[in-house]
Amino acid sequence: MAVTIQQIAERAGVSRGTVDRALNNRGRINPEVAENIRKIADEMGYIPKERKKRARGKIRIGVVTQLAKSSFMLEINRGIRQAKEELEERGIELLVREGLSVDEGEQLRAMNELVEEGIQGLALMPVDSPRIRNRVDQLAESEQIPIVTFNSDLAGAKRVCFVGMDNRKSGRTAAGLMGMLTGGTGRILVITGFFSNNVNNNRVDGFLEEVKKAYPGLELVGVQGSFDDTDEVERIIENTMRNVPGIDGLFVVSGGQAGIRNAFAKLKPERRPSTIIYDLTPKNKRLLEADVADFLIDQNGYVQGYEPLLILADILQRKRMPEQEYRYTDINIKTKYNL
């Protein structure tokens, strides 16, 4: 939320009137007290009304997402909306372009539209491709537009920082959970979303690395792509379990998880596979509650939508660069017992 004079007064241990005099250089006030108040206000991110007015209509930050209809975007969009409200108080306008796919052409068009509309900063949920990486570098170098990537990253690109989960580490975490669930032996099916999606790939890679290292008794029967589609997830599970006997574990790294319930309902296995999924959406919460899944790994999408915009606002208004290149969100493990 936007910082108020009352909050500064409470932090400094003075009255609202004293804070007002210090910040607006009016009335009599001890110079040392005034300096301390201004220091506290700066640390808390306070933007004076005069600066809000000067900035209004002048600073524009763009946001480009992908897979807009995927359920995991609900929390990311909630974070974006909250940031939008707060940035309006700071005189910053947010321009959002929601991509429906992982198509690089669609994303390039969205980026170029925002540049034409005069953005001075960009929060990007990037498609991992050379064309997107090159465009990011061009904007950073030629246009002097700071770019923060979120949810997924672009290795080697000239972005300022990344906000999101360490997906490879989350995959290793999932492998550890699967090892505990299965006792370290059995057959495992992995379902990803898009093979072109860097987030999905890192989760799968981390999972396979840890399984190979720590659980050699786990046998991988395949990694299949579902395009984040519920029906496709259902079809993959049904076909695999009918044709490969003894599937002991199921790891679904992306969307379409409702297909797990549908497949189990059709197959009615005597003992369902141990199952790990991602993202605490309303539908996935119900999967945990109904014992369709054992563990859920949540990536804190709200922070991923919210923090990049505050980082860009600080860069543009306060010339304050982020202290860390990687702002990793927590890897939250959920079961039906801690929802």
Coordinates of C-alpha atoms in Angstrom, one line a residue:
M1 CA 0.0 0.0 0.0
A2 CA 1.0 3.7 -0.5
V3 CA 2.9 5.1 2.5
T4 CA 1.0 7.6 4.6
I5 CA 2.1 10.6 6.7
Q6 CA 0.5 8.8 9.7
Q7 CA 2.8 5.7 9.2
I8 CA 5.9 7.9 8.9
A9 CA 4.8 9.7 12.1
E10 CA 4.4 6.4 14.0
R11 CA 7.9 5.2 12.8
A12 CA 9.5 8.5 13.7
G13 CA 7.7 8.9 17.0
V14 CA 6.4 12.4 16.2
S15 CA 3.1 14.0 15.3
R16 CA 1.5 14.1 11.8
G17 CA 2.0 17.9 11.9
T18 CA 5.7 17.5 12.5
V19 CA 6.0 15.1 9.6
D20 CA 4.0 17.5 7.4
R21 CA 6.3 20.4 8.3
A22 CA 9.4 18.3 7.6
L23 CA 8.3 17.0 4.3
N24 CA 7.0 20.3 3.0
N25 CA 9.6 22.6 4.5
R26 CA 7.2 24.8 6.3
G27 CA 6.9 26.0 9.9
R28 CA 9.5 25.7 12.6
I29 CA 11.1 22.3 13.2
N30 CA 14.4 21.1 14.6
P31 CA 16.7 20.5 11.6
E32 CA 17.9 17.1 12.9
V33 CA 14.3 16.0 13.5
A34 CA 13.4 17.1 10.0
E35 CA 16.3 15.3 8.4
N36 CA 15.5 12.1 10.3
I37 CA 11.8 12.3 9.2
R38 CA 12.9 12.8 5.5
K39 CA 15.3 9.8 5.8
I40 CA 12.5 7.6 7.3
A41 CA 10.1 8.7 4.6
D42 CA 12.6 7.8 1.9
E43 CA 13.3 4.4 3.4
M44 CA 9.5 3.7 3.5
G45 CA 9.0 4.7 -0.1
Y46 CA 6.9 7.8 0.5
I47 CA 6.1 9.9 -2.6
P48 CA 5.1 13.5 -1.9
K49 CA 1.9 14.9 -3.4
E50 CA 3.9 17.3 -5.6
R51 CA 5.9 14.5 -7.1
K52 CA 2.7 12.5 -7.7
K53 CA 1.2 15.4 -9.6
R54 CA 4.3 15.9 -11.7
A55 CA 4.5 12.2 -12.5
R56 CA 0.8 11.7 -13.2
G57 CA 0.4 10.7 -16.9
K58 CA 4.1 10.8 -17.5
I59 CA 5.3 7.4 -16.3
R60 CA 4.0 4.3 -17.9
I61 CA 4.9 0.7 -17.1
G62 CA 4.0 -2.1 -19.4
V63 CA 3.1 -5.7 -18.4
V64 CA 3.2 -8.6 -20.8
T65 CA 1.9 -12.0 -19.7
Q66 CA 1.3 -15.4 -21.4
L67 CA -1.2 -18.2 -21.0
A68 CA -3.8 -15.8 -19.8
K69 CA -6.6 -18.4 -19.4
S70 CA -4.5 -20.8 -17.3
S71 CA -5.7 -21.1 -13.7
F72 CA -2.3 -20.3 -12.2
M73 CA -2.6 -16.8 -13.7
L74 CA -5.4 -16.0 -11.1
E75 CA -2.9 -15.2 -8.4
I76 CA -0.4 -13.5 -10.7
N77 CA -3.2 -11.2 -11.9
R78 CA -4.3 -10.5 -8.4
G79 CA -0.8 -9.2 -7.7
I80 CA -0.8 -7.1 -10.8
R81 CA -4.2 -5.5 -9.8
Q82 CA -2.9 -4.7 -6.4
A83 CA 0.2 -3.1 -7.8
K84 CA -1.9 -1.1 -10.3
E85 CA -3.9 0.4 -7.4
E86 CA -0.8 1.4 -5.5
L87 CA 1.1 2.7 -8.5
E88 CA -1.9 5.0 -9.4
E89 CA -1.2 6.7 -6.1
R90 CA 2.3 7.3 -7.2
G91 CA 1.3 8.8 -10.6
I92 CA 2.2 5.7 -12.6
E93 CA 0.0 4.2 -15.3
L94 CA 0.0 0.4 -15.9
L95 CA -0.6 -0.9 -19.4
V96 CA -1.3 -4.7 -19.5
R97 CA -1.2 -7.0 -22.4
E98 CA -2.4 -10.6 -21.7
G99 CA -1.0 -13.2 -24.1
L100 CA -3.1 -16.3 -24.7
S101 CA -0.3 -18.7 -25.7
V102 CA 3.5 -19.2 -25.7
D103 CA 3.8 -17.8 -29.2
E104 CA 6.8 -15.5 -29.7
G105 CA 5.1 -13.6 -32.5
E106 CA 2.1 -12.7 -30.2
Q107 CA 4.5 -11.6 -27.5
L108 CA 6.6 -9.5 -29.7
R109 CA 3.6 -7.7 -31.0
A110 CA 2.5 -7.0 -27.5
M111 CA 5.9 -5.6 -26.5
N112 CA 6.1 -3.4 -29.6
E113 CA 2.6 -2.0 -29.0
L114 CA 3.6 -1.0 -25.5
V115 CA 6.8 0.6 -26.7
E116 CA 4.7 2.6 -29.2
E117 CA 2.4 3.7 -26.3
G118 CA 5.4 5.2 -24.5
I119 CA 6.2 2.8 -21.7
Q120 CA 9.3 3.6 -19.7
G121 CA 9.6 0.2 -17.9
L122 CA 8.4 -3.4 -18.7
A123 CA 7.5 -6.4 -16.6
L124 CA 7.7 -9.4 -18.9
M125 CA 6.6 -13.0 -18.5
P126 CA 8.8 -14.1 -21.4
V127 CA 8.5 -16.7 -24.0
D128 CA 12.0 -18.3 -24.2
S129 CA 13.1 -17.6 -27.7
P130 CA 16.1 -15.8 -29.4
R131 CA 13.7 -13.2 -30.9
I132 CA 12.3 -12.3 -27.5
R133 CA 15.8 -12.2 -26.0
N134 CA 17.1 -10.0 -28.8
R135 CA 14.1 -7.6 -28.4
V136 CA 14.7 -7.4 -24.6
D137 CA 18.3 -6.5 -25.2
Q138 CA 17.4 -3.9 -27.8
L139 CA 14.9 -2.2 -25.5
A140 CA 17.4 -2.2 -22.6
E141 CA 20.3 -0.8 -24.6
S142 CA 18.7 1.4 -27.3
E143 CA 15.6 2.5 -25.6
Q144 CA 16.9 2.5 -22.0
I145 CA 13.8 0.7 -20.9
P146 CA 14.4 -1.3 -17.7
I147 CA 12.9 -4.8 -17.9
V148 CA 12.0 -7.2 -15.1
T149 CA 11.1 -10.8 -16.0
F150 CA 8.8 -12.7 -13.8
N151 CA 7.5 -16.3 -13.5
S152 CA 9.9 -17.4 -16.3
D153 CA 13.4 -15.9 -17.1
L154 CA 15.6 -15.3 -20.1
A155 CA 19.1 -16.6 -19.5
G156 CA 21.7 -14.1 -20.6
A157 CA 19.2 -11.3 -21.5
K158 CA 19.8 -7.7 -20.4
R159 CA 16.9 -7.6 -18.0
V160 CA 17.3 -6.0 -14.6
C161 CA 16.2 -8.9 -12.4
F162 CA 13.9 -11.9 -12.2
V163 CA 11.0 -12.5 -9.8
G164 CA 9.7 -16.0 -9.5
M165 CA 10.2 -19.5 -8.2
D166 CA 13.5 -21.4 -8.6
N167 CA 11.7 -24.0 -10.8
R168 CA 14.7 -26.4 -11.0
K169 CA 14.8 -26.4 -7.2
S170 CA 11.1 -27.0 -7.0
G171 CA 11.5 -30.0 -9.3
R172 CA 14.1 -31.4 -7.0
T173 CA 11.7 -30.8 -4.1
A174 CA 9.0 -32.7 -5.9
A175 CA 11.4 -35.6 -6.5
G176 CA 12.2 -35.7 -2.7
L177 CA 8.4 -35.8 -2.0
M178 CA 7.9 -38.5 -4.6
G179 CA 10.7 -40.6 -3.1
M180 CA 9.0 -40.4 0.3
L181 CA 5.6 -41.3 -1.1
T182 CA 6.8 -44.3 -3.0
G183 CA 9.6 -45.5 -0.7
G184 CA 12.0 -44.8 -3.5
T185 CA 10.8 -47.5 -5.9
G186 CA 8.2 -47.8 -8.7
R187 CA 7.2 -46.4 -12.0
I188 CA 6.7 -42.6 -12.5
L189 CA 4.8 -40.7 -15.2
V190 CA 5.6 -37.1 -15.7
I191 CA 3.2 -34.7 -17.5
T192 CA 4.4 -31.3 -18.6
G193 CA 2.5 -28.5 -20.3
F194 CA 4.5 -27.1 -23.2
F195 CA 7.9 -28.4 -24.2
S196 CA 8.7 -24.8 -25.3
N197 CA 8.0 -23.4 -21.8
N198 CA 11.2 -22.8 -19.8
V199 CA 9.3 -23.0 -16.5
N200 CA 8.0 -26.5 -17.3
N201 CA 11.3 -27.7 -18.6
N202 CA 13.2 -26.5 -15.4
R203 CA 10.7 -28.3 -13.2
V204 CA 11.1 -31.5 -15.1
D205 CA 14.9 -31.3 -15.3
G206 CA 15.2 -30.7 -11.6
F207 CA 12.9 -33.6 -10.9
L208 CA 14.8 -36.0 -13.1
E209 CA 18.2 -34.9 -11.8
E210 CA 17.2 -35.6 -8.2
V211 CA 15.5 -38.9 -9.0
K212 CA 18.6 -40.1 -10.8
K213 CA 20.8 -39.0 -7.9
A214 CA 18.8 -39.9 -4.9
Y215 CA 16.2 -42.5 -6.0
P216 CA 17.7 -44.9 -8.6
G217 CA 14.8 -47.3 -7.8
L218 CA 12.3 -45.0 -9.5
E219 CA 11.7 -45.8 -13.2
L220 CA 10.6 -43.0 -15.5
V221 CA 8.0 -44.3 -18.0
G222 CA 7.7 -41.1 -19.9
V223 CA 7.4 -37.3 -20.1
Q224 CA 4.4 -36.2 -22.1
G225 CA 3.1 -32.8 -23.0
S226 CA -0.5 -31.8 -22.3
F227 CA -0.7 -28.2 -23.6
D228 CA -2.2 -27.4 -20.2
D229 CA -5.4 -29.0 -21.4
T230 CA -7.6 -30.9 -19.0
D231 CA -8.8 -33.4 -21.6
E232 CA -5.3 -34.1 -22.7
V233 CA -4.1 -34.7 -19.2
E234 CA -6.9 -37.2 -18.7
R235 CA -6.1 -38.9 -22.0
I236 CA -2.4 -39.3 -21.2
I237 CA -3.1 -40.8 -17.7
E238 CA -5.8 -43.1 -19.0
N239 CA -3.7 -44.4 -21.9
T240 CA -0.5 -44.8 -19.9
M241 CA -2.2 -46.6 -17.0
R242 CA -4.0 -49.0 -19.3
N243 CA -0.9 -49.8 -21.3
V244 CA 1.9 -49.7 -18.6
P245 CA 1.1 -51.8 -15.5
G246 CA 2.0 -50.5 -12.1
I247 CA 2.2 -46.7 -12.3
D248 CA 3.2 -45.8 -8.8
G249 CA 3.7 -42.0 -9.1
L250 CA 2.3 -39.1 -11.2
F251 CA 4.1 -35.7 -11.4
V252 CA 2.1 -33.0 -13.2
V253 CA 4.1 -29.8 -13.6
S254 CA 1.6 -27.5 -15.3
G255 CA -2.0 -26.9 -16.0
G256 CA -5.0 -29.1 -16.8
Q257 CA -4.7 -30.9 -13.4
A258 CA -8.5 -31.5 -13.2
G259 CA -7.9 -34.2 -15.8
I260 CA -6.2 -36.3 -13.1
R261 CA -9.5 -36.6 -11.2
N262 CA -11.4 -37.5 -14.4
A263 CA -8.8 -40.2 -15.3
F264 CA -8.9 -41.8 -11.9
A265 CA -12.7 -41.8 -11.9
K266 CA -12.7 -43.7 -15.2
L267 CA -9.9 -46.1 -14.3
K268 CA -10.9 -46.7 -10.7
P269 CA -7.4 -48.0 -9.7
E270 CA -7.2 -50.3 -6.7
R271 CA -4.5 -47.9 -5.4
R272 CA -4.1 -44.6 -7.1
P273 CA -0.6 -43.4 -8.0
S274 CA 1.1 -41.0 -5.6
T275 CA 0.4 -37.6 -7.1
I276 CA 2.2 -34.2 -7.0
I277 CA 0.8 -31.1 -8.7
Y278 CA 1.5 -27.3 -8.9
D279 CA -0.3 -24.1 -8.0
L280 CA -2.9 -23.4 -5.3
T281 CA -5.9 -22.6 -7.5
P282 CA -9.5 -23.2 -6.4
K283 CA -9.7 -26.4 -8.5
N284 CA -6.4 -27.8 -7.3
K285 CA -7.3 -27.1 -3.7
R286 CA -10.3 -29.4 -4.3
L287 CA -8.0 -32.1 -5.7
L288 CA -6.1 -32.1 -2.4
E289 CA -9.2 -32.1 -0.3
A290 CA -10.6 -35.0 -2.3
D291 CA -7.4 -37.1 -2.0
V292 CA -6.8 -37.0 -5.7
A293 CA -3.4 -35.4 -5.1
D294 CA -1.0 -35.9 -2.2
F295 CA 1.2 -32.8 -2.4
L296 CA 0.9 -29.4 -4.2
I297 CA 3.8 -27.1 -4.8
D298 CA 2.7 -23.4 -4.9
Q299 CA 4.9 -20.7 -6.4
N300 CA 3.3 -17.6 -4.7
G301 CA 1.9 -16.1 -7.9
Y302 CA 0.7 -13.0 -6.1
V303 CA 4.3 -11.9 -5.4
Q304 CA 5.3 -12.6 -9.0
G305 CA 2.6 -10.3 -10.3
Y306 CA 3.1 -7.6 -7.6
E307 CA 6.8 -7.2 -7.0
P308 CA 8.2 -6.6 -10.5
L309 CA 6.0 -3.5 -10.8
L310 CA 7.1 -2.1 -7.5
I311 CA 10.7 -2.7 -8.5
L312 CA 10.2 -0.9 -11.8
A313 CA 8.5 2.0 -10.1
D314 CA 11.4 2.4 -7.7
I315 CA 13.8 2.4 -10.7
L316 CA 11.9 5.0 -12.6
Q317 CA 10.9 7.3 -9.8
R318 CA 13.6 6.9 -7.2
K319 CA 16.6 5.6 -9.3
R320 CA 16.7 2.7 -6.9
M321 CA 18.0 -0.5 -8.4
P322 CA 17.1 -3.9 -6.9
E323 CA 19.7 -5.4 -4.6
Q324 CA 19.4 -8.9 -6.0
E325 CA 19.3 -10.2 -9.5
Y326 CA 17.1 -13.1 -8.5
R327 CA 14.1 -12.6 -6.2
Y328 CA 13.1 -16.2 -5.7
T329 CA 9.6 -16.7 -4.2
D330 CA 9.1 -19.4 -1.5
I331 CA 8.5 -23.0 -2.6
N332 CA 5.3 -23.7 -0.6
I333 CA 4.3 -27.3 0.0
K334 CA 0.6 -27.9 0.6
T335 CA -1.4 -30.9 1.6
K336 CA -5.1 -31.3 2.5
Y337 CA -4.0 -30.7 6.1
N338 CA -2.5 -27.2 5.8
L339 CA -4.8 -25.5 3.2

